[in-house]
mmCIF file of C-alpha atoms in Angstrom:
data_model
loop_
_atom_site.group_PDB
_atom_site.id
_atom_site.type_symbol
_atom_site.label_atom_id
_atom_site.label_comp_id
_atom_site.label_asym_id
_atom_site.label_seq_id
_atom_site.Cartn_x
_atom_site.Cartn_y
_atom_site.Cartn_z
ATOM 1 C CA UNK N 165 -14.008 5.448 65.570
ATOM 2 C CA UNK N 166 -11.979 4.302 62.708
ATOM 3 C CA UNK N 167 -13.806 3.768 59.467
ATOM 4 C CA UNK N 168 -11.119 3.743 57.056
ATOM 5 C CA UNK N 169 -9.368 0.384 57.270
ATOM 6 C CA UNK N 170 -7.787 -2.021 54.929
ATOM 7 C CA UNK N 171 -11.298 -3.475 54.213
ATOM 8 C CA UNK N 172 -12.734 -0.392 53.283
ATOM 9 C CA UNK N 173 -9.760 0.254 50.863
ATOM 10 C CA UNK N 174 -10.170 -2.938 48.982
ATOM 11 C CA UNK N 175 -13.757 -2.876 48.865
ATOM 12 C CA UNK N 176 -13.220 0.620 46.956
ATOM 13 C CA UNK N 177 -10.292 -0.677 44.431
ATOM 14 C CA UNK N 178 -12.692 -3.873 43.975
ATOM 15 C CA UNK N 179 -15.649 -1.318 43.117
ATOM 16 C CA UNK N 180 -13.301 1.098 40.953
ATOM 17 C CA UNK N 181 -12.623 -2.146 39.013
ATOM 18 C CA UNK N 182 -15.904 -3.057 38.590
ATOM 19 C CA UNK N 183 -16.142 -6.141 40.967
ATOM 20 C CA UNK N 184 -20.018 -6.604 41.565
ATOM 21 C CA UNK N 185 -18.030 -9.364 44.155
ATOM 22 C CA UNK N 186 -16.402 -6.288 46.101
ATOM 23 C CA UNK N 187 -20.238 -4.687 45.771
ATOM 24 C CA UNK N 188 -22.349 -7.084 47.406
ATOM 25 C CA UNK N 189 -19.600 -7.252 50.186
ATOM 26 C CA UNK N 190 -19.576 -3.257 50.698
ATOM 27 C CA UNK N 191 -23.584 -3.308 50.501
ATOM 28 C CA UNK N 192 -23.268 -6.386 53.354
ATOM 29 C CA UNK N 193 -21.133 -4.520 55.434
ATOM 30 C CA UNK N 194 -23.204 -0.960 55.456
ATOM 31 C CA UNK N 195 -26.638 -1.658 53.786
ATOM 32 C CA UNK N 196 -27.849 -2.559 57.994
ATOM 33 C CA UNK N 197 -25.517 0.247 59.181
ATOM 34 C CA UNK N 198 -26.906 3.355 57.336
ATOM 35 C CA UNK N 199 -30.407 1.900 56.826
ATOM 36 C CA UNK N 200 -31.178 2.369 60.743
ATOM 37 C CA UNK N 201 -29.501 5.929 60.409
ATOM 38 C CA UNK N 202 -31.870 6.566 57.874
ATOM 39 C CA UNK N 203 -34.850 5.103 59.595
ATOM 40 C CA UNK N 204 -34.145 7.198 63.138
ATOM 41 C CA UNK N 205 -34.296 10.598 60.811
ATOM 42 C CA UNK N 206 -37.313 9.682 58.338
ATOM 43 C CA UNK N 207 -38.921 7.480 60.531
ATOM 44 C CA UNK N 208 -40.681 5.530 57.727
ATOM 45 C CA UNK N 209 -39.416 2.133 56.748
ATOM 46 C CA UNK N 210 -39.683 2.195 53.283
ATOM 47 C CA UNK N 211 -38.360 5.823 53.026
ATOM 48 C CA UNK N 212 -35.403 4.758 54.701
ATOM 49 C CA UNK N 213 -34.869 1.623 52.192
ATOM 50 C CA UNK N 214 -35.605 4.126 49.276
ATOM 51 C CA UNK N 215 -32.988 6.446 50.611
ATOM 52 C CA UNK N 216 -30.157 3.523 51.108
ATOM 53 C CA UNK N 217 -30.794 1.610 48.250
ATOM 54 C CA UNK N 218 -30.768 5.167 45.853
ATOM 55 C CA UNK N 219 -27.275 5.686 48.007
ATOM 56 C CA UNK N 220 -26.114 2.324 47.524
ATOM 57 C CA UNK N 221 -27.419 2.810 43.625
ATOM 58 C CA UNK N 222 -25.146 6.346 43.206
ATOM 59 C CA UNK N 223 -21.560 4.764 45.005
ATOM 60 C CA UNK N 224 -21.843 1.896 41.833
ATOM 61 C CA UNK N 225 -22.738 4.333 39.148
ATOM 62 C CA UNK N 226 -20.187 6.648 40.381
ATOM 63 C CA UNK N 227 -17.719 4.180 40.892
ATOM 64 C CA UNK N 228 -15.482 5.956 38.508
ATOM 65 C CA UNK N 229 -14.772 9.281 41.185
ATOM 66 C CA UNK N 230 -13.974 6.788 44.250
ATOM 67 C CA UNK N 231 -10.345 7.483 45.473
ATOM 68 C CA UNK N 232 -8.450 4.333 47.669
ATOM 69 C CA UNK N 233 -7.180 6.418 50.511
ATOM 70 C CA UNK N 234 -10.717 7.583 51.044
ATOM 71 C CA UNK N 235 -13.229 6.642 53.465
ATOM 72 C CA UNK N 236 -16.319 4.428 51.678
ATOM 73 C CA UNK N 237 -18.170 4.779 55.472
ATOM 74 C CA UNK N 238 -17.325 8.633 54.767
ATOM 75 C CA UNK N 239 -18.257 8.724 51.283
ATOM 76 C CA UNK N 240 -21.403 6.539 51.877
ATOM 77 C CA UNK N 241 -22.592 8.739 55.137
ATOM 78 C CA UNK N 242 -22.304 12.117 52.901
ATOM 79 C CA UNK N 243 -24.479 10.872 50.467
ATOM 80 C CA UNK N 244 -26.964 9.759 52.685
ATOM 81 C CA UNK N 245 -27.091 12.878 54.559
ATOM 82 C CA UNK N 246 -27.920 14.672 50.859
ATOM 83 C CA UNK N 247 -30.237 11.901 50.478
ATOM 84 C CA UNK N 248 -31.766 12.556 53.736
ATOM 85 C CA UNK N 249 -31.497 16.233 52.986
ATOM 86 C CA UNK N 250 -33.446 16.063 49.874
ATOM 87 C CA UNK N 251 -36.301 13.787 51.091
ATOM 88 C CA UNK N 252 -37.012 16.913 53.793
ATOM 89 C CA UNK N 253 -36.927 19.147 51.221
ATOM 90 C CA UNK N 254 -39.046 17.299 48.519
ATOM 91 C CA UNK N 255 -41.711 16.446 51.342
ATOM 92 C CA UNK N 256 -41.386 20.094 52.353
ATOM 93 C CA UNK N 257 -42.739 21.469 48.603
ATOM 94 C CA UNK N 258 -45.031 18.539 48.431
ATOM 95 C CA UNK N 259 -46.840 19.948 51.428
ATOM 96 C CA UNK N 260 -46.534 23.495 50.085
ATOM 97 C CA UNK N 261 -48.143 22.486 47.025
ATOM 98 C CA UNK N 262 -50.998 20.248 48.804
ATOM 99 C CA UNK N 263 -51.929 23.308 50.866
ATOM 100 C CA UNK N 264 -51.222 26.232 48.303
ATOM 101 C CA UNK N 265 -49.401 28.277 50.762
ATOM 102 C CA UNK N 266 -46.639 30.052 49.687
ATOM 103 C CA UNK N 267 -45.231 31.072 52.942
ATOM 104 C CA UNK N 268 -44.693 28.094 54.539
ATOM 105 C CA UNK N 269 -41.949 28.196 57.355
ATOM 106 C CA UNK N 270 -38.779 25.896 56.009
ATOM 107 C CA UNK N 271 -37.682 23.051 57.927
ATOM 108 C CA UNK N 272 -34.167 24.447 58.985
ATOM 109 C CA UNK N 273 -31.110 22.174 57.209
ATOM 110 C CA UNK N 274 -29.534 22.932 60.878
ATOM 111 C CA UNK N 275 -32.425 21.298 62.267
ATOM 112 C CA UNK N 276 -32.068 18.031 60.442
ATOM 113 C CA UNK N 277 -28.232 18.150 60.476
ATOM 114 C CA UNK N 278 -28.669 18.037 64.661
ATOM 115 C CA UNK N 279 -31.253 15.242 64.060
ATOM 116 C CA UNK N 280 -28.887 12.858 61.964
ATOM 117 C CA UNK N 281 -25.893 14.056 64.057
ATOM 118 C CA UNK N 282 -28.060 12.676 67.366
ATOM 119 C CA UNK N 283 -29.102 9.564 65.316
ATOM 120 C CA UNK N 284 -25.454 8.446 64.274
ATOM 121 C CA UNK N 285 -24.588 9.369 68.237
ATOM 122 C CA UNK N 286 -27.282 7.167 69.565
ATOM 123 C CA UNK N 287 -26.338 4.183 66.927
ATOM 124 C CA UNK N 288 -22.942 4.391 67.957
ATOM 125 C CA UNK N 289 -23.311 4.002 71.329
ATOM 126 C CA UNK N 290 -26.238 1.223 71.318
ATOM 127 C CA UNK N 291 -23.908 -0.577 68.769
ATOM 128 C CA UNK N 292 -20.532 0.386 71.831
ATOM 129 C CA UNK N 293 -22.967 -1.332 74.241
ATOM 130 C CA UNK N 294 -24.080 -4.067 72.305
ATOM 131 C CA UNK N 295 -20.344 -4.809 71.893
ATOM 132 C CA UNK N 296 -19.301 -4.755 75.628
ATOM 133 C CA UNK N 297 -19.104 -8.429 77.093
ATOM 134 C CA UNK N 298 -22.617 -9.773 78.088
ATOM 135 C CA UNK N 299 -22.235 -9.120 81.934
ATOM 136 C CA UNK N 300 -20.802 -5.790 81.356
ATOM 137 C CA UNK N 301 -23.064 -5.119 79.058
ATOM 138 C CA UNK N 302 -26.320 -5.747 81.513
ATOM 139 C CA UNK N 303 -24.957 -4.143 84.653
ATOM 140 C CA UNK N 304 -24.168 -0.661 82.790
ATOM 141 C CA UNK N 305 -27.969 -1.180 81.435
ATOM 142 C CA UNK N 306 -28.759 -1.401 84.886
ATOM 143 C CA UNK N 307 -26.711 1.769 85.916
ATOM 144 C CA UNK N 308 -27.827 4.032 83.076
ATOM 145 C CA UNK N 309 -30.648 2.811 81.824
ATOM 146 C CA UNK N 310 -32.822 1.390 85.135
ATOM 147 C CA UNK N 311 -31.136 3.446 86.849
ATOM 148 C CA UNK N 312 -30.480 1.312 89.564
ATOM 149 C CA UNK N 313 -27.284 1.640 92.332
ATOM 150 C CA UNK N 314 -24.318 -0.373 92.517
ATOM 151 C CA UNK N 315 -25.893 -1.886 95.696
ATOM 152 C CA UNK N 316 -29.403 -2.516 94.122
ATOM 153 C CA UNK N 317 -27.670 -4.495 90.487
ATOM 154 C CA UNK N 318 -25.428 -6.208 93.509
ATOM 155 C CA UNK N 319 -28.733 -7.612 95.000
ATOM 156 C CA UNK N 320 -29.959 -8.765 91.671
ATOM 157 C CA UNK N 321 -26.685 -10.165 90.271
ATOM 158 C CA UNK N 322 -25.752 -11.945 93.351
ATOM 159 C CA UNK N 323 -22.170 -9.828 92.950
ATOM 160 C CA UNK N 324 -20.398 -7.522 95.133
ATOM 161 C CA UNK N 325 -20.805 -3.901 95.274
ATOM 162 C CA UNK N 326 -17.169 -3.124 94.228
ATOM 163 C CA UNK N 327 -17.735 -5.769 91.819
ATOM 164 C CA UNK N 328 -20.360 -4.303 90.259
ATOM 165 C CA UNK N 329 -18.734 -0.553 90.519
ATOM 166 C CA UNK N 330 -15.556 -2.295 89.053
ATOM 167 C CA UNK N 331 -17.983 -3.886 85.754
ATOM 168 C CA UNK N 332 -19.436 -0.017 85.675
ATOM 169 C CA UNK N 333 -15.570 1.902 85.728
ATOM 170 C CA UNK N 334 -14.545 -0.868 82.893
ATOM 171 C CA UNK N 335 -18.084 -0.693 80.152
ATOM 172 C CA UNK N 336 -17.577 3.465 80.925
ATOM 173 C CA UNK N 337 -13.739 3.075 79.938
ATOM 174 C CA UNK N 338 -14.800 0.699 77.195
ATOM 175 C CA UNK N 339 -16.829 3.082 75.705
ATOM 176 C CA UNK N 340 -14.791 6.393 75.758
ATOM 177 C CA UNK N 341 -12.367 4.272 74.273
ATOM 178 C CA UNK N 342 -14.615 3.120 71.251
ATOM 179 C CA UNK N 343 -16.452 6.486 71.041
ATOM 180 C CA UNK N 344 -13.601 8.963 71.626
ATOM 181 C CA UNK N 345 -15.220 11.271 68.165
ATOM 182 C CA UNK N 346 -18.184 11.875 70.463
ATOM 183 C CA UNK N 347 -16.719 11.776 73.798
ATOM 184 C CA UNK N 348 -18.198 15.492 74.189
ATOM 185 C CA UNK N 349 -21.483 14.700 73.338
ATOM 186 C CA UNK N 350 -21.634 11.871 75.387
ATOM 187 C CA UNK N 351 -19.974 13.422 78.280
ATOM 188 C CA UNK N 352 -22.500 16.339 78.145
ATOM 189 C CA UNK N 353 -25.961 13.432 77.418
ATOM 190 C CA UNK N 354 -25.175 10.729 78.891
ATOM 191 C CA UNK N 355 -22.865 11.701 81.569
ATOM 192 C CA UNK N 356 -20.050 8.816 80.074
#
């Protein structure tokens, strides 16, 4: 998955030079994007604004330390794992304080570093899917998710069965294709 393209580098020049134009545009393109990463690990809508907007807030103000030949989907996913990171933690000594406990087991950083990993996997590949073409799309929904057979999404799409095995082999190609960084992970979930 390639984050880094000529977009992404003249977004960052516009922001280095101060373009609010070059802002608005990078807060267009990965306000959506990192606000449902945010929401599948806090799992509170308003947390997950709080955490992307303070993000979005900290790549202006540090506008200054932004190289070109970086990745702004890189830059912007660290920060919202630290942003993530720190929400645990602050809700973590909240509680300890409510309660007065002093030993209070911590929430293990490895622990939420699975969770976002598994969260940016699963938003990857529904956003994959969502991008294979409509009837590709629905018979691999079919396969994987209904768990139906090539001869039972046959008898509901009216196709053949190698037709329908054919749409299967192709979305399954698609998606190694578009999700080669995870292609373990997906090999060893959701048998891709």
């Amino acid at each position: 998955m390639k984050h880094h393209s000529d977009t992404d580098r003249s977004l960052t020049r516009g922001i280095c030079n101060g373009s609010i134009k070059a802002f608005e545009q990078m807060f267009m393109r990965y306000y959506p994007r990192f606000y449902g990463l945010a929401l599948g690990l806090v799992k509170d809508e308003w947390v997950a604004e709080d955490v992307v907007q303070n993000v979005m807030m900290k790549v202006w103000l540090r506008r200054a330390t932004l190289k070109e030949d970086e990745s702004l989907y890189v830059y912007i996913y660290v920060l919202v794992k630290y942003e993530v990171l720190n929400y645990f933690r602050s809700k973590r000594t909240r509680l300890a304080e409510r309660l007065s406990a002093q030993n209070l087991p911590d929430i293990a950083d490895a622990g939420i570093e699975e969770a976002f990993r598994q969260a940016e996997l699963q938003k990857a590949l529904d956003d994959a899917i969502e991008e294979l073409p409509p009837r590709r799309r629905d018979i691999f929904r079919m396969s994987r998710f209904e768990y139906m057979t090539a001869k039972e999404i046959a008898g509901r799409t009216g196709l053949s069965v190698r037709t329908v095995e054919k749409h299967i082999e192709l979305a399954l190609r698609d998606l190694r294709s578009r999700l080669s960084p995870f292609l373990f992970f997906l090999t060893v979930f959701f048998n891709i």
